[in-house]
Amino acid sequence: MSDARPILLFDSGVGGLSVLAEVRQGLPNAPIVYVADNGGFPYGTKTEAEISARVPALLGRLAERYRPRLIIIACNTASTIALAGVRAALDLPIVGTVPAIKPAAEQSETRVIGVLGTNATVRQPYVDDLSAQFASDCLVLRHGSAALVELAEASLRGEPTPDSAYADALAGLLDQTGGDRMDIVVLACTHFPLVADRLAAVAPRPLTFVDGAKGIARRTATLTRDQQWPDTPAPGIAVFTATIDLSEGLRNALAGMGLTKIERL
Ligand code: DGL
């Protein structure tokens, strides 16, 4: 028997589309509700108290409206701050996004890894814990960039963005002590994989970029492995929490991810 309950992906903006791309690969017929909390964007410059209050409440409303089988918090900032709060509030499987420090430490040859996230993410004790647990023999450099989040949003809308802005974001890691030996950068914000090619293009030497999207897709497939899916993919829904002027570029990007219905919470 087919089961039409969707998977709900949640982010402050378009960053979660980098996670959706991987989820769709593994589960092509999964009905998708993608939520961009543009009313709360950006998260990375907010306080812990603001995120902890906003995200569980919003996801509660969304779960009531869309009745998902599983929620993916496709946002490092929301996950590192509010994952426990969301799990406590909702009786649903919740998959979070955490900085991919473990795979980075497994791959780094120089034992210097960079964590590029939002300002809010890079200061979280969650990052300290991951570093202590999986990268205790590495130097872990961190840099928070609100500018890179804006660049990813603009780039997805099809607007031109200058190379120098990407170089500045990377310099936040490279210019730190030990940055000259860094060989791997953890893209610890779901917006950043959307512009990984731009970062790679301005890097002064080859750097490896890692993110958590594939792991999230695998976890989602595992948690839903005994469930039924529709025989054909239903049109995906993009939900915005505030009025948005949908540019043609954004509309096309959403449609490219199967999100052809637009709704407002
Ligand atoms: N995409 C988000 C993340 O993974 C947050 C970006 C923002 O709103 O600042 O952290």
Short mmCIF file of C-alpha atoms and ligand atoms in Angstrom, two decimals:
data_model
loop_
_atom_site.label_atom_id
_atom_site.label_comp_id
_atom_site.label_asym_id
_atom_site.label_seq_id
_atom_site.Cartn_x
_atom_site.Cartn_y
_atom_site.Cartn_z
CA MET A 1 0.00 0.00 0.00
CA SER A 2 1.39 3.40 -0.98
CA ASP A 3 2.14 5.96 1.74
CA ALA A 4 1.90 9.63 0.75
CA ARG A 5 3.36 11.11 3.95
CA PRO A 6 6.22 13.44 3.00
CA ILE A 7 9.73 13.93 4.24
CA LEU A 8 10.00 17.50 5.52
CA LEU A 9 13.32 19.32 5.11
CA PHE A 10 13.85 22.51 7.07
CA ASP A 11 16.36 25.35 6.71
CA SER A 12 16.48 29.12 7.12
CA GLY A 13 16.75 29.51 3.36
CA VAL A 14 17.91 27.62 0.27
CA GLY A 15 20.86 25.87 1.95
CA GLY A 16 18.88 22.72 2.65
CA LEU A 17 18.59 22.16 -1.10
CA SER A 18 22.15 20.79 -0.93
CA VAL A 19 20.77 18.10 1.39
CA LEU A 20 17.61 17.59 -0.65
CA ALA A 21 19.72 16.79 -3.72
CA GLU A 22 21.24 13.79 -1.93
CA VAL A 23 17.94 12.67 -0.37
CA ARG A 24 16.25 12.63 -3.80
CA GLN A 25 19.05 10.48 -5.21
CA GLY A 26 18.42 7.79 -2.64
CA LEU A 27 14.64 8.12 -2.40
CA PRO A 28 13.46 9.39 -5.80
CA ASN A 29 9.74 8.85 -5.12
CA ALA A 30 9.66 10.38 -1.66
CA PRO A 31 7.08 13.18 -1.41
CA ILE A 32 9.00 16.29 -0.33
CA VAL A 33 8.04 19.37 1.64
CA TYR A 34 10.95 21.82 1.71
CA VAL A 35 10.63 24.65 4.22
CA ALA A 36 12.69 27.84 4.01
CA ASP A 37 12.21 29.96 7.12
CA ASN A 38 12.83 33.18 5.23
CA GLY A 39 10.91 34.98 7.98
CA GLY A 40 13.74 34.07 10.36
CA PHE A 41 16.66 34.22 7.91
CA PRO A 42 19.56 34.44 8.61
CA TYR A 43 20.02 32.09 11.55
CA GLY A 44 23.79 32.41 11.75
CA THR A 45 23.75 35.87 13.30
CA LYS A 46 21.01 35.05 15.83
CA THR A 47 21.47 34.13 19.47
CA GLU A 48 21.14 30.62 20.88
CA ALA A 49 18.01 31.75 22.74
CA GLU A 50 16.36 33.00 19.55
CA ILE A 51 17.08 29.76 17.63
CA SER A 52 16.06 27.52 20.54
CA ALA A 53 12.74 29.33 20.86
CA ARG A 54 11.96 29.61 17.16
CA VAL A 55 12.86 26.27 15.59
CA PRO A 56 10.93 23.75 17.76
CA ALA A 57 7.79 25.94 17.70
CA LEU A 58 7.93 26.35 13.94
CA LEU A 59 8.56 22.67 13.32
CA GLY A 60 5.60 21.87 15.58
CA ARG A 61 3.31 23.97 13.38
CA LEU A 62 4.78 22.48 10.22
CA ALA A 63 4.40 18.91 11.49
CA GLU A 64 0.73 19.59 12.23
CA ARG A 65 0.13 21.04 8.81
CA TYR A 66 2.08 18.57 6.65
CA ARG A 67 2.07 15.38 8.77
CA PRO A 68 5.58 14.26 7.70
CA ARG A 69 6.92 10.77 8.33
CA LEU A 70 10.32 12.24 9.18
CA ILE A 71 11.90 15.67 9.52
CA ILE A 72 15.39 16.60 8.36
CA ILE A 73 16.78 19.75 9.94
CA ALA A 74 18.88 20.61 6.90
CA CYS A 75 20.69 23.38 8.74
CA ASN A 76 23.80 23.14 10.91
CA THR A 77 22.93 26.21 12.95
CA ALA A 78 19.47 24.97 13.91
CA SER A 79 20.73 21.42 14.52
CA THR A 80 23.72 22.27 16.69
CA ILE A 81 21.54 24.54 18.85
CA ALA A 82 18.01 23.15 18.78
CA LEU A 83 18.11 19.45 17.81
CA ALA A 84 17.53 18.22 21.37
CA GLY A 85 14.67 20.71 21.83
CA VAL A 86 13.00 19.60 18.61
CA ARG A 87 13.34 15.92 19.51
CA ALA A 88 11.83 16.59 22.93
CA ALA A 89 8.90 18.48 21.41
CA LEU A 90 7.97 16.19 18.52
CA ASP A 91 7.12 12.53 18.41
CA LEU A 92 8.71 11.93 15.01
CA PRO A 93 12.10 10.77 13.74
CA ILE A 94 14.29 13.87 13.42
CA VAL A 95 17.53 13.77 11.43
CA GLY A 96 19.91 16.63 12.18
CA THR A 97 22.86 18.11 10.32
CA VAL A 98 26.13 18.29 12.21
CA PRO A 99 29.52 19.50 10.99
CA ALA A 100 31.30 16.67 9.12
CA ILE A 101 34.37 16.79 11.39
CA LYS A 102 34.61 13.01 11.68
CA PRO A 103 35.00 12.30 7.93
CA ALA A 104 37.32 15.30 7.62
CA ALA A 105 39.60 13.96 10.36
CA GLU A 106 39.57 10.53 8.70
CA GLN A 107 40.82 12.04 5.45
CA SER A 108 43.19 14.81 6.52
CA GLU A 109 46.84 14.07 5.81
CA THR A 110 48.22 17.28 7.28
CA ARG A 111 46.05 16.97 10.45
CA VAL A 112 44.86 20.55 10.02
CA ILE A 113 41.18 20.87 9.18
CA GLY A 114 39.03 23.95 8.76
CA VAL A 115 35.41 24.32 9.83
CA LEU A 116 33.57 26.92 7.80
CA GLY A 117 30.10 27.59 9.17
CA THR A 118 27.89 30.38 10.42
CA ASN A 119 29.02 32.50 13.35
CA ALA A 120 26.48 30.73 15.55
CA THR A 121 27.57 27.22 14.52
CA VAL A 122 31.30 27.63 14.93
CA ARG A 123 30.96 28.82 18.53
CA GLN A 124 28.82 25.83 19.64
CA PRO A 125 30.06 23.37 22.29
CA TYR A 126 28.76 20.74 19.83
CA VAL A 127 31.75 21.60 17.63
CA ASP A 128 34.12 21.31 20.61
CA ASP A 129 32.68 17.87 21.37
CA LEU A 130 32.97 16.62 17.77
CA SER A 131 36.56 17.91 17.59
CA ALA A 132 37.51 16.25 20.89
CA GLN A 133 35.82 12.97 19.95
CA PHE A 134 36.92 12.58 16.32
CA ALA A 135 39.79 15.00 15.67
CA SER A 136 41.75 15.13 18.91
CA ASP A 137 45.05 14.82 17.01
CA CYS A 138 44.13 17.58 14.54
CA LEU A 139 44.35 21.32 14.68
CA VAL A 140 40.74 22.40 14.06
CA LEU A 141 40.44 25.95 12.72
CA ARG A 142 37.02 27.62 12.69
CA HIS A 143 35.58 30.55 10.83
CA GLY A 144 32.04 31.91 10.74
CA SER A 145 30.91 33.71 7.60
CA ALA A 146 27.53 35.40 7.28
CA ALA A 147 28.65 36.80 3.93
CA LEU A 148 29.02 33.33 2.42
CA VAL A 149 25.41 32.50 3.34
CA GLU A 150 24.24 35.60 1.45
CA LEU A 151 26.50 34.71 -1.49
CA ALA A 152 24.96 31.24 -1.72
CA GLU A 153 21.43 32.68 -1.65
CA ALA A 154 22.33 35.21 -4.38
CA SER A 155 24.12 32.63 -6.46
CA LEU A 156 21.14 30.27 -6.37
CA ARG A 157 18.90 33.14 -7.52
CA GLY A 158 21.24 33.41 -10.52
CA GLU A 159 22.80 36.73 -9.46
CA PRO A 160 26.49 37.40 -10.16
CA THR A 161 28.81 37.12 -7.14
CA PRO A 162 32.50 38.18 -7.16
CA ASP A 163 35.43 35.74 -6.72
CA SER A 164 36.95 38.10 -4.14
CA ALA A 165 34.04 37.50 -1.74
CA TYR A 166 34.66 33.73 -1.81
CA ALA A 167 38.40 34.31 -1.33
CA ASP A 168 37.64 36.46 1.73
CA ALA A 169 35.56 33.68 3.31
CA LEU A 170 38.32 31.13 2.75
CA ALA A 171 40.97 33.56 4.01
CA GLY A 172 39.19 33.49 7.38
CA LEU A 173 40.63 29.97 7.75
CA LEU A 174 43.80 30.17 5.67
CA ASP A 175 45.08 33.28 7.47
CA GLN A 176 44.89 31.68 10.92
CA THR A 177 48.00 30.15 12.49
CA GLY A 178 48.39 26.71 10.90
CA GLY A 179 46.07 27.63 8.03
CA ASP A 180 48.94 27.19 5.56
CA ARG A 181 48.87 23.44 6.33
CA MET A 182 45.07 22.98 6.16
CA ASP A 183 44.10 20.35 3.58
CA ILE A 184 40.37 19.83 4.29
CA VAL A 185 37.51 22.24 4.83
CA VAL A 186 34.28 21.12 6.48
CA LEU A 187 31.38 22.98 4.91
CA ALA A 188 29.47 23.28 8.19
CA CYS A 189 26.57 25.27 6.79
CA THR A 190 24.21 23.68 4.27
CA HIS A 191 24.36 26.79 2.11
CA PHE A 192 28.06 26.33 1.42
CA PRO A 193 28.04 23.16 -0.73
CA LEU A 194 25.92 25.19 -3.18
CA VAL A 195 29.01 27.35 -3.81
CA ALA A 196 31.78 24.78 -3.20
CA ASP A 197 32.99 25.10 -6.79
CA ARG A 198 33.43 28.86 -6.31
CA LEU A 199 35.45 28.28 -3.12
CA ALA A 200 37.58 25.64 -4.85
CA ALA A 201 38.23 28.01 -7.75
CA VAL A 202 39.73 30.72 -5.52
CA ALA A 203 41.68 28.41 -3.18
CA PRO A 204 45.45 29.07 -3.42
CA ARG A 205 46.07 25.30 -3.57
CA PRO A 206 43.85 22.21 -3.90
CA LEU A 207 41.65 21.77 -0.83
CA THR A 208 39.15 19.00 -0.15
CA PHE A 209 35.66 20.12 0.86
CA VAL A 210 33.42 17.80 2.87
CA ASP A 211 29.84 18.11 4.06
CA GLY A 212 27.24 15.93 5.74
CA ALA A 213 24.59 15.64 3.02
CA LYS A 214 25.36 12.09 1.88
CA GLY A 215 25.36 10.85 5.48
CA ILE A 216 21.98 12.50 6.10
CA ALA A 217 20.54 10.86 2.99
CA ARG A 218 21.83 7.45 4.12
CA ARG A 219 20.40 7.93 7.62
CA THR A 220 17.04 8.96 6.16
CA ALA A 221 16.95 5.89 3.90
CA THR A 222 17.80 3.65 6.86
CA LEU A 223 15.11 5.14 9.10
CA THR A 224 12.45 4.72 6.38
CA ARG A 225 13.66 1.41 4.92
CA ASP A 226 10.53 -0.58 5.82
CA GLN A 227 8.13 2.09 4.58
CA GLN A 228 6.17 2.36 1.34
CA TRP A 229 6.55 5.17 -1.21
CA PRO A 230 4.27 6.37 -4.02
CA ASP A 231 4.88 4.69 -7.39
CA THR A 232 5.67 8.02 -9.04
CA PRO A 233 7.12 11.19 -7.51
CA ALA A 234 4.48 13.72 -6.48
CA PRO A 235 5.19 17.44 -7.11
CA GLY A 236 7.33 18.72 -4.24
CA ILE A 237 6.18 21.66 -2.12
CA ALA A 238 8.38 24.64 -1.19
CA VAL A 239 7.05 26.45 1.87
CA PHE A 240 8.12 29.96 2.87
CA THR A 241 7.38 31.45 6.29
CA ALA A 242 7.22 35.05 5.04
CA THR A 243 6.29 36.80 1.83
CA ILE A 244 8.87 36.21 -0.85
CA ASP A 245 9.35 37.77 -4.23
CA LEU A 246 10.17 34.64 -6.21
CA SER A 247 12.70 35.55 -8.89
CA GLU A 248 12.80 33.44 -12.02
CA GLY A 249 16.21 32.13 -10.94
CA LEU A 250 14.90 30.90 -7.58
CA ARG A 251 11.77 29.45 -9.13
CA ASN A 252 13.91 27.52 -11.63
CA ALA A 253 16.26 26.29 -8.91
CA LEU A 254 13.31 25.01 -6.87
CA ALA A 255 11.73 23.38 -9.91
CA GLY A 256 15.06 21.71 -10.66
CA MET A 257 14.72 20.00 -7.28
CA GLY A 258 11.14 18.91 -8.03
CA LEU A 259 9.65 21.71 -5.90
CA THR A 260 6.96 23.03 -8.21
CA LYS A 261 4.27 23.96 -5.69
CA ILE A 262 4.90 27.10 -3.62
CA GLU A 263 3.09 27.68 -0.35
CA ARG A 264 3.19 30.18 2.51
CA LEU A 265 2.99 29.06 6.15
N1 DGL B 1 21.91 26.87 6.23
C1 DGL B 1 22.16 27.21 7.56
C2 DGL B 1 23.20 26.34 8.22
O1 DGL B 1 23.41 25.22 7.80
C3 DGL B 1 22.02 28.59 8.12
C4 DGL B 1 22.33 29.79 7.32
C5 DGL B 1 21.83 31.05 8.01
O2 DGL B 1 20.60 31.25 8.03
O3 DGL B 1 22.64 31.82 8.55
O4 DGL B 1 23.78 26.70 9.21
#
